[in-house]
Short mmCIF file of C-alpha atoms and ligand atoms in Angstrom, two decimals:
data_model
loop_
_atom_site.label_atom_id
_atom_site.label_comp_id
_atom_site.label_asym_id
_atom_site.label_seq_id
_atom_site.Cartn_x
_atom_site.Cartn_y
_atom_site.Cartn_z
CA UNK Q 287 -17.64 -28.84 -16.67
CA UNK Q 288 -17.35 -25.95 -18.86
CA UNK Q 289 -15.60 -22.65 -18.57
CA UNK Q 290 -16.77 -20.21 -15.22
CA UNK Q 291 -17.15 -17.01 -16.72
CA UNK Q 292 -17.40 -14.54 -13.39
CA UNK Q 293 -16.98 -10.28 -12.63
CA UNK Q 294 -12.98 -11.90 -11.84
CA UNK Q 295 -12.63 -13.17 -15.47
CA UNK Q 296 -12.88 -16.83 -17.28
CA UNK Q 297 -11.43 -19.77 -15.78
CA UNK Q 298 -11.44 -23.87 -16.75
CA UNK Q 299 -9.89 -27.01 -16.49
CA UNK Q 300 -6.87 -26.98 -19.33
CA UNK Q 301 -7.15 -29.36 -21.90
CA UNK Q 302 -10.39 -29.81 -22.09
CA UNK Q 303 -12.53 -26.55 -21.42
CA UNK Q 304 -10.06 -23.91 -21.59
CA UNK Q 305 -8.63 -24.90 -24.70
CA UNK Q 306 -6.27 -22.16 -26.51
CA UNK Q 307 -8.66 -21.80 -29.06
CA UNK Q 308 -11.18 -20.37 -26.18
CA UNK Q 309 -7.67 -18.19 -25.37
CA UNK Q 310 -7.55 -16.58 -28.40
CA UNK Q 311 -11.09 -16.06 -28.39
CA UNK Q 312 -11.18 -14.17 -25.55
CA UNK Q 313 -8.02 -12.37 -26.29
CA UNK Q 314 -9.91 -11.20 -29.67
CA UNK Q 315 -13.17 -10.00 -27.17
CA UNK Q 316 -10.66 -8.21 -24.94
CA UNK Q 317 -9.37 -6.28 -28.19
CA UNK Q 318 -12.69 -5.85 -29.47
CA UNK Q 319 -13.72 -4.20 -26.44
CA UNK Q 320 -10.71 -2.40 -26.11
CA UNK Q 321 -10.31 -1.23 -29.12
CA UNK Q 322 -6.77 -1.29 -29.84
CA UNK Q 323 -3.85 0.28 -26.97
CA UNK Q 324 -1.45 -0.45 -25.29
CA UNK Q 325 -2.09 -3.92 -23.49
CA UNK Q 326 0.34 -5.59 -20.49
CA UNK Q 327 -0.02 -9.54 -20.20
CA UNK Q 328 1.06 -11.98 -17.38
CA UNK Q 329 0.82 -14.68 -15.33
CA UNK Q 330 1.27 -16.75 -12.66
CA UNK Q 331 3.41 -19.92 -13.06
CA UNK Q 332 1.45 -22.78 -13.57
CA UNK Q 333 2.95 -24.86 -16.53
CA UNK Q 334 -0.14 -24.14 -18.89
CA UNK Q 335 0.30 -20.77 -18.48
CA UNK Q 336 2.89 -19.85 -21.17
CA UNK Q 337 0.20 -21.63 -23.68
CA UNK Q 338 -2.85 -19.73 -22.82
CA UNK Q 339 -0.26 -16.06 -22.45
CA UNK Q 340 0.23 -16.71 -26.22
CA UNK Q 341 -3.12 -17.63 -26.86
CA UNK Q 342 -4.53 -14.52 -25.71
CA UNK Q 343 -1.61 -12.41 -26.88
CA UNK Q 344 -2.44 -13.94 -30.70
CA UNK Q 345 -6.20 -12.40 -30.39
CA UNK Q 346 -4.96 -9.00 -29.01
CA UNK Q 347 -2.40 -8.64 -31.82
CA UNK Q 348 -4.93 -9.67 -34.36
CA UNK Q 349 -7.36 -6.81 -32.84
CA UNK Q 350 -4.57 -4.17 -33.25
CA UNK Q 351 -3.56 -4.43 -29.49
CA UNK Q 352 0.07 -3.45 -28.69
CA UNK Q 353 0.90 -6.24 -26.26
CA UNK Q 354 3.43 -6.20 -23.53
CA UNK Q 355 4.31 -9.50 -22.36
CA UNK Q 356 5.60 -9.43 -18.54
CA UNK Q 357 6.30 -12.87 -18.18
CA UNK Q 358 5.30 -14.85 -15.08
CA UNK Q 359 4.66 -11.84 -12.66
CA UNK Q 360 1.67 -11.65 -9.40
CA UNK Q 361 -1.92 -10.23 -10.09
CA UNK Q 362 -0.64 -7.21 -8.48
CA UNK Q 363 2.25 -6.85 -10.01
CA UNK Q 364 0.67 -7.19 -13.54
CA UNK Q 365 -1.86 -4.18 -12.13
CA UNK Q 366 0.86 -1.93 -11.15
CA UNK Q 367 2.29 -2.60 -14.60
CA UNK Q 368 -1.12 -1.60 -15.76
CA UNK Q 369 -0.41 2.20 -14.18
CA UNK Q 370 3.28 2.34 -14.59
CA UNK Q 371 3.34 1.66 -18.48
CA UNK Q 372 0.32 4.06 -18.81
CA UNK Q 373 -1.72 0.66 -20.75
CA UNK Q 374 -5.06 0.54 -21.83
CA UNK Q 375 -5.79 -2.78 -20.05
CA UNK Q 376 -3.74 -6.04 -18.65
CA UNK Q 377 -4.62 -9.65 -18.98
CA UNK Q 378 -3.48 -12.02 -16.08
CA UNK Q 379 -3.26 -15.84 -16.69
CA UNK Q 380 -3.94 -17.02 -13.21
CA UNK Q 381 -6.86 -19.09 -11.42
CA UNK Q 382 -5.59 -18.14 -8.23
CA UNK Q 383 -6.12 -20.81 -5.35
CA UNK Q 384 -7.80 -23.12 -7.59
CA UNK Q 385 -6.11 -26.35 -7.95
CA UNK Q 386 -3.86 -27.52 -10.96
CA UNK Q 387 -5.74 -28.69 -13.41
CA UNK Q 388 -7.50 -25.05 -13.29
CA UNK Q 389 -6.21 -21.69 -15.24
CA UNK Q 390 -7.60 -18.64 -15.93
CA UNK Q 391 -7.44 -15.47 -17.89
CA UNK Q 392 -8.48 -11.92 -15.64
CA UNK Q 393 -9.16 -8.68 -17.44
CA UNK Q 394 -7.90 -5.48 -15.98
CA UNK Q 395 -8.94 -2.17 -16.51
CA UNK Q 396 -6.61 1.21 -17.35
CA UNK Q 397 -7.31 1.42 -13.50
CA UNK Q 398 -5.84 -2.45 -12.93
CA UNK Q 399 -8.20 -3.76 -11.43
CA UNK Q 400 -11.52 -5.79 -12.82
CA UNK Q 401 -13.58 -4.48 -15.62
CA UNK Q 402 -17.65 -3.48 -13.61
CA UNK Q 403 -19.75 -6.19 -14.17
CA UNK Q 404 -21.97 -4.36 -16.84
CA UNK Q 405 -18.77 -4.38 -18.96
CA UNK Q 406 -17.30 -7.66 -18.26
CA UNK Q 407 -20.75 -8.74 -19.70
CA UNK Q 408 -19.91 -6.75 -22.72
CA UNK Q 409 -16.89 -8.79 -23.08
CA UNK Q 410 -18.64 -12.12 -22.09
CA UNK Q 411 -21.69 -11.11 -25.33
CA UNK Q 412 -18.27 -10.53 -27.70
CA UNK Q 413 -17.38 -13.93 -26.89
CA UNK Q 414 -20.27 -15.52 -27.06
CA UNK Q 415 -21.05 -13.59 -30.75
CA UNK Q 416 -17.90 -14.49 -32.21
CA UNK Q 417 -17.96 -11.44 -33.97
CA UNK Q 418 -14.02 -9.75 -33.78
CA UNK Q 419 -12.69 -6.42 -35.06
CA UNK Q 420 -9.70 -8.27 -36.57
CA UNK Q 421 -7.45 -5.67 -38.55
CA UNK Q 422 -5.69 -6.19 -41.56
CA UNK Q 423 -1.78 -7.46 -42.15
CA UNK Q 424 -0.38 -3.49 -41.41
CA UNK Q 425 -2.83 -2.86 -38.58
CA UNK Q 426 -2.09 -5.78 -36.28
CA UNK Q 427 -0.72 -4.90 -32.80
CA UNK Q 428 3.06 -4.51 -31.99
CA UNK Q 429 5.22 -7.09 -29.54
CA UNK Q 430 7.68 -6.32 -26.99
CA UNK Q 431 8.82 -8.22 -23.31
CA UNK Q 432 8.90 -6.36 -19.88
CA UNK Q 433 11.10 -7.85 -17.60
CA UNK Q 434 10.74 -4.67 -15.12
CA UNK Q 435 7.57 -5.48 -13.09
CA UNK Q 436 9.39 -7.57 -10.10
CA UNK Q 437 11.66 -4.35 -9.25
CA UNK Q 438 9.15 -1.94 -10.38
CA UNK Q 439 6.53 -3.96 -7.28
CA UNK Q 440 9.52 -4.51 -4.72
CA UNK Q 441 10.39 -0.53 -5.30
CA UNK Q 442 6.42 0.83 -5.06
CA UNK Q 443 6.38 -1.10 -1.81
CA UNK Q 444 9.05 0.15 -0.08
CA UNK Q 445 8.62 3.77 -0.94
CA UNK Q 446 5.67 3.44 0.90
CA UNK Q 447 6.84 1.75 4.51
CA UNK Q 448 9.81 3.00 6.61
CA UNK Q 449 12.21 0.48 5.07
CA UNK Q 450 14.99 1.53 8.13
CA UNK Q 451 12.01 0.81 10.97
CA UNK Q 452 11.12 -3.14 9.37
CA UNK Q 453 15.35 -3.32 9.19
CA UNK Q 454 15.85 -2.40 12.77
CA UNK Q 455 13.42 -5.34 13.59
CA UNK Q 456 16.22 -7.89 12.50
CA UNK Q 457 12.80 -10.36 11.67
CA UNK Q 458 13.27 -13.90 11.02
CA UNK Q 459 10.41 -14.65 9.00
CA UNK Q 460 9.49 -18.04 7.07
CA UNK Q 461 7.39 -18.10 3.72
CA UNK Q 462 5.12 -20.30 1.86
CA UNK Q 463 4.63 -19.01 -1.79
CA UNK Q 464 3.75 -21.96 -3.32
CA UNK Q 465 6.01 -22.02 -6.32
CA UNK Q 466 3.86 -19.57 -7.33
CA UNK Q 467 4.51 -15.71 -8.81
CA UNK Q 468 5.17 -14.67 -5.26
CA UNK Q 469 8.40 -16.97 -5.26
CA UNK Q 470 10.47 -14.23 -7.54
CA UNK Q 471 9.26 -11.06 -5.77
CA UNK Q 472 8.62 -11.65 -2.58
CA UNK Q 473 12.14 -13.17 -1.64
CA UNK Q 474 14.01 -9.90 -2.90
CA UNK Q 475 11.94 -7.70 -0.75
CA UNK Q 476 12.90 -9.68 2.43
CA UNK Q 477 16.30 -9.19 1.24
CA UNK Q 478 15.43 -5.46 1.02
CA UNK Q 479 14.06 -5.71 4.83
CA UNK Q 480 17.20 -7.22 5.64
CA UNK Q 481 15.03 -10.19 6.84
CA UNK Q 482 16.38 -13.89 7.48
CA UNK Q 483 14.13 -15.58 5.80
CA UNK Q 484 13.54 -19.58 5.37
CA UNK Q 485 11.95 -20.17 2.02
CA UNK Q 486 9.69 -22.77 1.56
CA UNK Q 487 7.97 -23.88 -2.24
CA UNK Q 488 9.67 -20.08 -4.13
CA UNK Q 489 10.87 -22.01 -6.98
CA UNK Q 490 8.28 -20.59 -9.57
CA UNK Q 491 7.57 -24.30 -11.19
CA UNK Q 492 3.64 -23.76 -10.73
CA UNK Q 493 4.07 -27.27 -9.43
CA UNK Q 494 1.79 -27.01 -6.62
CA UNK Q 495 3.40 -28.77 -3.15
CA UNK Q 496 0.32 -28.58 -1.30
CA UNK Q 497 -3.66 -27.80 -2.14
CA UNK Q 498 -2.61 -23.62 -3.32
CA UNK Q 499 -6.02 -22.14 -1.01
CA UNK Q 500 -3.83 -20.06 1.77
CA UNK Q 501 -6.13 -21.64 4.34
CA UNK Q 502 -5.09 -23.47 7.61
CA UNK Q 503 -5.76 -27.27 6.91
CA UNK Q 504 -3.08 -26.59 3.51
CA UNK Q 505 -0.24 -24.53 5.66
CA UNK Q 506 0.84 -27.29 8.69
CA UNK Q 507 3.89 -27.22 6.79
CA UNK Q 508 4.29 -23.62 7.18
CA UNK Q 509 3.06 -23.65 10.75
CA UNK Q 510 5.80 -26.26 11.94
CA UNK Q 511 8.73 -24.58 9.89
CA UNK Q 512 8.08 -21.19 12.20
CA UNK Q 513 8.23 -22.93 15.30
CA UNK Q 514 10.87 -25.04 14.14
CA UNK Q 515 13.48 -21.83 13.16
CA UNK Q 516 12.13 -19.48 16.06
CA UNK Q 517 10.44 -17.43 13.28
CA UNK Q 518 8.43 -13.99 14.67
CA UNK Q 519 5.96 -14.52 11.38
CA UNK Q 520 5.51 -16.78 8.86
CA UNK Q 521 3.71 -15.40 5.86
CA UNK Q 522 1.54 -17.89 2.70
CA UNK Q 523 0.88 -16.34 -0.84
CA UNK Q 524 -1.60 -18.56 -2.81
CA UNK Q 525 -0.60 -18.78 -6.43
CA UNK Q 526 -1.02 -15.39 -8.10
CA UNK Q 527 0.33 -13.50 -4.81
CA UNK Q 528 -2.77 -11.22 -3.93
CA UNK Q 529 -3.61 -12.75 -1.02
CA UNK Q 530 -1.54 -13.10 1.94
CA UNK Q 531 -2.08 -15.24 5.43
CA UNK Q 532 -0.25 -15.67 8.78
CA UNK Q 533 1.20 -17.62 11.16
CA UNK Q 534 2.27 -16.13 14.72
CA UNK Q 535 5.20 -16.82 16.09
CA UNK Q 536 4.32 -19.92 17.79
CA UNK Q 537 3.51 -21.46 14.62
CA UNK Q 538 -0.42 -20.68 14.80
CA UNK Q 539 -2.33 -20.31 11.94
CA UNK Q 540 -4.01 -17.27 13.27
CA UNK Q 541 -6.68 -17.44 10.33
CA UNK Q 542 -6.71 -15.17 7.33
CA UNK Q 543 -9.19 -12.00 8.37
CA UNK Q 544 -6.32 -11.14 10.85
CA UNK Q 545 -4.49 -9.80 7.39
CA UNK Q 546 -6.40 -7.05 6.44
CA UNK Q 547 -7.15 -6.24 10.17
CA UNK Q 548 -3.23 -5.46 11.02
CA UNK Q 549 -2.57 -3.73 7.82
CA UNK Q 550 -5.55 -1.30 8.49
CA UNK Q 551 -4.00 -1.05 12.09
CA UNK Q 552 -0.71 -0.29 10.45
CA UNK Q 553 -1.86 2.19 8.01
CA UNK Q 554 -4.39 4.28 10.19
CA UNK Q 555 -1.58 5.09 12.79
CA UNK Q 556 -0.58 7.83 10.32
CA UNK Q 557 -3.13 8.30 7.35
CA UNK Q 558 -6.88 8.35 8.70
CA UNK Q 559 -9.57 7.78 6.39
CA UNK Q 560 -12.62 5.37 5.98
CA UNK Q 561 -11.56 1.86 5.42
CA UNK Q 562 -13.48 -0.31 2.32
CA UNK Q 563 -14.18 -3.94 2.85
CA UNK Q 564 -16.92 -6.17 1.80
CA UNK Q 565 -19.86 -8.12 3.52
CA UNK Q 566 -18.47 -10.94 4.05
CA UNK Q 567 -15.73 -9.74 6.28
CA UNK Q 568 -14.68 -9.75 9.66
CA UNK Q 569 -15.74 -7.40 12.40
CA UNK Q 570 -12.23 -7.20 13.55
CA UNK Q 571 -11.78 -4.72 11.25
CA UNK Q 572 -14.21 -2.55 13.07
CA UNK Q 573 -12.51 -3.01 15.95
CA UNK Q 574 -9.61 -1.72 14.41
CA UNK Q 575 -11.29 1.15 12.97
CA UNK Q 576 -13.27 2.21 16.34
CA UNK Q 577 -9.82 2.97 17.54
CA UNK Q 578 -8.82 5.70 15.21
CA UNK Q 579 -12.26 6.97 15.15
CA UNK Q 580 -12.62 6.32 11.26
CA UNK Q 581 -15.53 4.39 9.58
CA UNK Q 582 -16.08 1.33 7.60
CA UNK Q 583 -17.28 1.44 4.11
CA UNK Q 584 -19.23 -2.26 3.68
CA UNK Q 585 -19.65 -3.40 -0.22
CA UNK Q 586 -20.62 -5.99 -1.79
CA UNK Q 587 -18.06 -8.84 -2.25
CA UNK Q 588 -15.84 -8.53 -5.19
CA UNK Q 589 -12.65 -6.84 -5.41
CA UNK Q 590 -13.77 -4.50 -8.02
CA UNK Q 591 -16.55 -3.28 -5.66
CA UNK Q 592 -14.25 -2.77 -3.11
CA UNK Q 593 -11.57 -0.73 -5.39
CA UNK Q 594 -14.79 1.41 -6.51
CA UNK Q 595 -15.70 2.25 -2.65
CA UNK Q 596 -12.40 3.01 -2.23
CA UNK Q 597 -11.69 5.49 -4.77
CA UNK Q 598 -15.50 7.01 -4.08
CA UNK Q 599 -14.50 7.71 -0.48
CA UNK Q 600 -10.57 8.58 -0.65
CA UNK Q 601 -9.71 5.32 1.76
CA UNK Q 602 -6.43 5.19 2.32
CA UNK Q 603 -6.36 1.14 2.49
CA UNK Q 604 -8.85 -1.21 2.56
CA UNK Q 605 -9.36 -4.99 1.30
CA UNK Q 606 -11.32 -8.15 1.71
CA UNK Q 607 -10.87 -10.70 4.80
CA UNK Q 608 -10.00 -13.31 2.62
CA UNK Q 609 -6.22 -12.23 3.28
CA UNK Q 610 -6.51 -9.17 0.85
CA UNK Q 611 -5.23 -6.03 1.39
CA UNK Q 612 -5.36 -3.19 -0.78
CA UNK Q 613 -2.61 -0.21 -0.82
CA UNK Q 614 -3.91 2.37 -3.57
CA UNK Q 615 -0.68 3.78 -3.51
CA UNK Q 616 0.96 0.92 -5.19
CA UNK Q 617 -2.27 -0.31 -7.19
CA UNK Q 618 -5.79 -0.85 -6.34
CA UNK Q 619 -5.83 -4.37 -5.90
CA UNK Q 620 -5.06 -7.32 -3.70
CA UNK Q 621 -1.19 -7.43 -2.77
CA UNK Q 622 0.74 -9.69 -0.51
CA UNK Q 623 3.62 -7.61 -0.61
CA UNK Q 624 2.43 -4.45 0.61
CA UNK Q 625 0.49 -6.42 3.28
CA UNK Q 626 4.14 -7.81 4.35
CA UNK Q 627 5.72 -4.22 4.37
CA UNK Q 628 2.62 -2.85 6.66
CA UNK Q 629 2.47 -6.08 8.91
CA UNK Q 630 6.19 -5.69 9.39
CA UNK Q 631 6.41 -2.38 10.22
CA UNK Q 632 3.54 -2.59 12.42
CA UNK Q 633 5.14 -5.46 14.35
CA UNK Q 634 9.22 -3.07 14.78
CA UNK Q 635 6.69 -0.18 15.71
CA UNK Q 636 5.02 -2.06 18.06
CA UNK Q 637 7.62 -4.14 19.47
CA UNK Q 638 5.99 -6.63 20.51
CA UNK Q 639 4.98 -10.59 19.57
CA UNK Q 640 2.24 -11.13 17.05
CA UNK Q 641 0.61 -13.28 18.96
CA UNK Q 642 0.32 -10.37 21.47
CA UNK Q 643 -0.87 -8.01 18.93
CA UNK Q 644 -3.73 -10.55 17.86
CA UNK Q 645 -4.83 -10.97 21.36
CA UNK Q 646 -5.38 -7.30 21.72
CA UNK Q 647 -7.97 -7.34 19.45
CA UNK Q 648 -10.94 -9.17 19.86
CA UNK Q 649 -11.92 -13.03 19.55
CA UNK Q 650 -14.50 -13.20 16.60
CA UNK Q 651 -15.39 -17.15 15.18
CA UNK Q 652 -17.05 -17.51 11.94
CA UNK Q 653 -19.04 -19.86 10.41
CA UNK Q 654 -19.38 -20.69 7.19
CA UNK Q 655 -21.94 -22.44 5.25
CA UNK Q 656 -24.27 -23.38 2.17
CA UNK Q 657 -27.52 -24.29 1.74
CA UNK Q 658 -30.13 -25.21 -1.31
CA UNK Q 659 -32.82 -22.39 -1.80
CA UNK Q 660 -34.32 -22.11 -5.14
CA UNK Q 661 -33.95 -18.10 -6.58
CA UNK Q 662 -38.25 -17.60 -6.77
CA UNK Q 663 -37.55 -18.37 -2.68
CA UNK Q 664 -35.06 -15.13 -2.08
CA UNK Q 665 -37.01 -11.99 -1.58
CA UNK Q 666 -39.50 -14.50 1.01
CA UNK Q 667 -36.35 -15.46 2.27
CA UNK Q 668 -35.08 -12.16 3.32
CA UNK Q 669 -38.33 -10.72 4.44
CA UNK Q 670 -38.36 -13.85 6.69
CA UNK Q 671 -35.39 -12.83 8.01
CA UNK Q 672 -35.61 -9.25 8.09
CA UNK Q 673 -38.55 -10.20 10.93
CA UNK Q 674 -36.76 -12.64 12.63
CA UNK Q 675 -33.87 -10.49 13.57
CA UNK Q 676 -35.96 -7.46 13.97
CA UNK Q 677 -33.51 -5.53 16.34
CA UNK Q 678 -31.07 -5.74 13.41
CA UNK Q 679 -29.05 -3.47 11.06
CA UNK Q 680 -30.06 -4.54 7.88
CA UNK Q 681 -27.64 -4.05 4.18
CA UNK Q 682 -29.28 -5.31 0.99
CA UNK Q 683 -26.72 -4.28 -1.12
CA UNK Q 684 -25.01 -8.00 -2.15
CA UNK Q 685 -27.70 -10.71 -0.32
CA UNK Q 686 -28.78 -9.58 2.97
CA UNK Q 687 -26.43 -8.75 5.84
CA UNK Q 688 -27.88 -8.56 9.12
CA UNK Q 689 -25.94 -6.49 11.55
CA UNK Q 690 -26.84 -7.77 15.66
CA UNK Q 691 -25.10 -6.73 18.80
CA UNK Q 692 -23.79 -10.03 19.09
CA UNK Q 693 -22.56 -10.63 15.66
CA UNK Q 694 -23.34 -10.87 11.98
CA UNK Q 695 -25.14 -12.51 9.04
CA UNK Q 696 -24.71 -12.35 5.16
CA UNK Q 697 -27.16 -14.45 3.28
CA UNK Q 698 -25.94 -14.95 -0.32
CA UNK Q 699 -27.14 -16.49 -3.36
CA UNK Q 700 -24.37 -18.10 -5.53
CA UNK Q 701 -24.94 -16.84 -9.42
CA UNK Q 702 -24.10 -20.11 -10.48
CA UNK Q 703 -25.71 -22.63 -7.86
CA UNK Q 704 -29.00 -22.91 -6.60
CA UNK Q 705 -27.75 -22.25 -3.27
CA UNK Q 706 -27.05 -19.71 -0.94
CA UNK Q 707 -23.80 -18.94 1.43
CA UNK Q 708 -24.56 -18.47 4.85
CA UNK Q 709 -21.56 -16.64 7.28
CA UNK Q 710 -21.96 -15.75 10.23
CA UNK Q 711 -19.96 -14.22 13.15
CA UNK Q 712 -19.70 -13.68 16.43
CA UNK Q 713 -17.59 -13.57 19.60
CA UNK Q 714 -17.43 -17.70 19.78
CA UNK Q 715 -18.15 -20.44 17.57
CA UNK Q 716 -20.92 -21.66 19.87
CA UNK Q 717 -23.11 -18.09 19.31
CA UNK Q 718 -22.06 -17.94 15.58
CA UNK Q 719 -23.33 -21.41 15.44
CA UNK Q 720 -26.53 -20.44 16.71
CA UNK Q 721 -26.76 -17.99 14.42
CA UNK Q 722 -26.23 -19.42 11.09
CA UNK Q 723 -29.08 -21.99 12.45
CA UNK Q 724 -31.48 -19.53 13.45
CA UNK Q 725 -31.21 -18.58 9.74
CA UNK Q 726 -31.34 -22.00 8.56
CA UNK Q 727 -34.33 -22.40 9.93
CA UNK Q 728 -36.19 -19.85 8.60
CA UNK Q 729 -34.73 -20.43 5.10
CA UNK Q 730 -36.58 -24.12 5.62
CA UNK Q 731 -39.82 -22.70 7.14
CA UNK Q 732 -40.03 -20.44 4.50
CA UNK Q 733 -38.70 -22.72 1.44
CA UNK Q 734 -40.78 -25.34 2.30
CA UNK Q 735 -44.56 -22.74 2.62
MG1 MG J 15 -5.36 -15.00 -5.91
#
């Protein structure tokens, strides 16, 4: 293994590839790039993330950085921090749902959110050059500690949903935050919505209770505890807080592309605009979107991409269907909380069960899956393809999407694998099935010509 340099940052296996002589490296290429400023730093709480904070924090000073150190705070929360203090760029020490033996160090723009790949590449050659704009003894960068991000998040959230509407629900709610960064925050703000909550894993130990990806087989802890209180919702974080899954009130995992879907149903009551998500997401959001009349923006898959289309077309929310919703107003980036506030509110507005609200929108199953093609084999590939499902919409932008009546495609080459990711959806597993191996065969008539 080595270090998995990506668009989303740098991440490794501590103690062996990310070493904190790699941190300080890329805290120096950060500078560099940078060029001095104003620079926020935090992380989420796994135990090697103190280590690699001051790792990184040592090349930013050494550049002429100004670092603020936030302590152990959510992605989000370190990108809010990002706008709020005005900051040149943020560092989060996170690897997100990856397990333990993983961390990470993300880069975030002025905006906060991910540097465009053409300049995390610029970062990535600064790195790989080893060649620093270290300043002398009176030039280095200034130190001070930020305690304000938790209350700064919890307050940006609730300025933006009707705080007295989620109260009058009187929700019991039940969540899963992994003993991750969403174990300070996220607790307060159910105080806030004058919530009962049952707290599972919100001691922030980064000591991981359960594999941290928010997906179903990992939350039958989560699942039981709803039905087992009476909960309406029970809400999972993975480890950094972005993203943000459900569980109905009869202690179904409803799967994580119902997220985005509600928030967008939430938000487009009272602010219409397009809606930005990528490829690889679920048409429920469509269906969500056909009701207010409003289109969907599709880019390709990356949070940064999806920011982008989202400031290019003024979209009041947007996300990705891996349980990430975006609320510009508090920062562009993934946030559980704001995706609590909206789901909440949307539940007291509606008054009714969320299992009700999910069956009101359609059934969609997707499939996913991966198979060996060799790069030379792509553009063949998708030509293949593009005849195969000749009645289809067709999107090149990230892979090839393919766009049918009866569901959807995206073909995807992995930048580090010779394979490709194949998802596909439609209105039951048994048709989305039959998609994904309609394209699998072509792939392997094609591959093997
Ligand atoms: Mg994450």
């Amino acid at each position: 293994m080595a270090i998995i340099a990506s668009v989303s940052g740098v991440r490794g296996i501590i103690g062996t590839d990310l070493t904190p002589q790699a941190a300080v490296q890329f805290g120096s290429s950060f500078g560099t790039w940078l060029g001095g400023g104003k620079v926020v730093v935090g992380g989420d709480t796994r135990p090697s993330g103190q280590m690699l904070r001051q790792a990184v924090e040592a090349g930013l000073l050494a550049c002429g950085c100004d670092v603020v150190d936030l302590g152990i705070v959510s992605t989000p929360g370190a990108a809010l921090m990002v706008k709020e203090l005005a900051a040149r760029g943020g560092v989060v020490i996170t690897a997100s749902h990856n397990p333990p033996e993983y961390n990470g160090i993300k880069f975030l723009t002025d905006q906060g959110w991910a540097p465009p790949p053409a300049e995390a590449d610029k970062i990535f050659a600064i790195y790989a050059s080893k060649v620093f704009r270290y300043k002398d003894s009176l030039h280095c960068g200034g130190f001070t500690e930020d305690d304000s991000t938790h209350q700064r998040h919890i307050d940006a959230v609730m300025r933006i949903v009707d705080v007295d509407r989620i109260r009058s629900g009187r929700f019991r709610v039940v969540l899963d935050a992994i003993n991750g960064a969403g174990s300070i925050a996220t607790p307060v703000l159910f105080e806030k919505f004058q919530c009962d909550a049952t707290l599972m894993n919100c001691e922030p130990t980064g000591l991981f209770p359960h594999e941290p990806e928010p997906i179903e087989k990992n939350l039958q802890g989560l699942c039981a505890k709803v039905k087992e209180v009476g909960a309406d919702i029970g809400f999972a974080q993975d480890p950094d807080a972005d993203r943000l899954v459900i569980v109905d009130e009869n202690g179904r995992f409803i799967g994580e592309e119902y997220t985005l879907a509600l928030a967008v149903w939430q938000v487009l009551k009272t602010r219409r605009g397009p809606v930005a998500t990528n490829l690889s997401t679920s048409r429920l959001v469509d269906a969500v979107t056909q009701k207010f009349g409003v289109p969907v923006v599709r880019t390709p898959v990356g949070e940064a991409n999806v920011a982008a289309a989202m400031f290019a077309h003024k979209c009041p929310i947007g996300g990705e269907g891996n349980g990430g919703v975006i609320d510009p107003r508090v920062v562009a980036v993934r946030n559980s909380l704001i995706g609590i506030g909206h789901i909440l509110q949307l539940l007291a507005e509606e008054d009714a069960p969320l299992s009700k609200l999910v069956a009101s929108l359609p059934a969609y199953a997707m499939i996913k899956r991966k198979a060996p093609l060799r790069r030379e084999c792509l553009a063949s590939v998708y030509n293949a393809l593009k005849q195969h499902f000749a009645a289809g919409q067709f999107n090149e932008s990230d892979g090839l999407r393919i766009d049918l009546p009866q569901g959807w495609l995206h073909i995807r080459p992995s930048n580090t694998e010779p394979i490709v990711r194949i998802i596909s959806e439609a209105t039951d597993a048994g048709a989305a099935n039959c998609l994904a191996d309609a394209a699998e065969e072509v792939l392997q008539r094609v591959c093997a010509a």
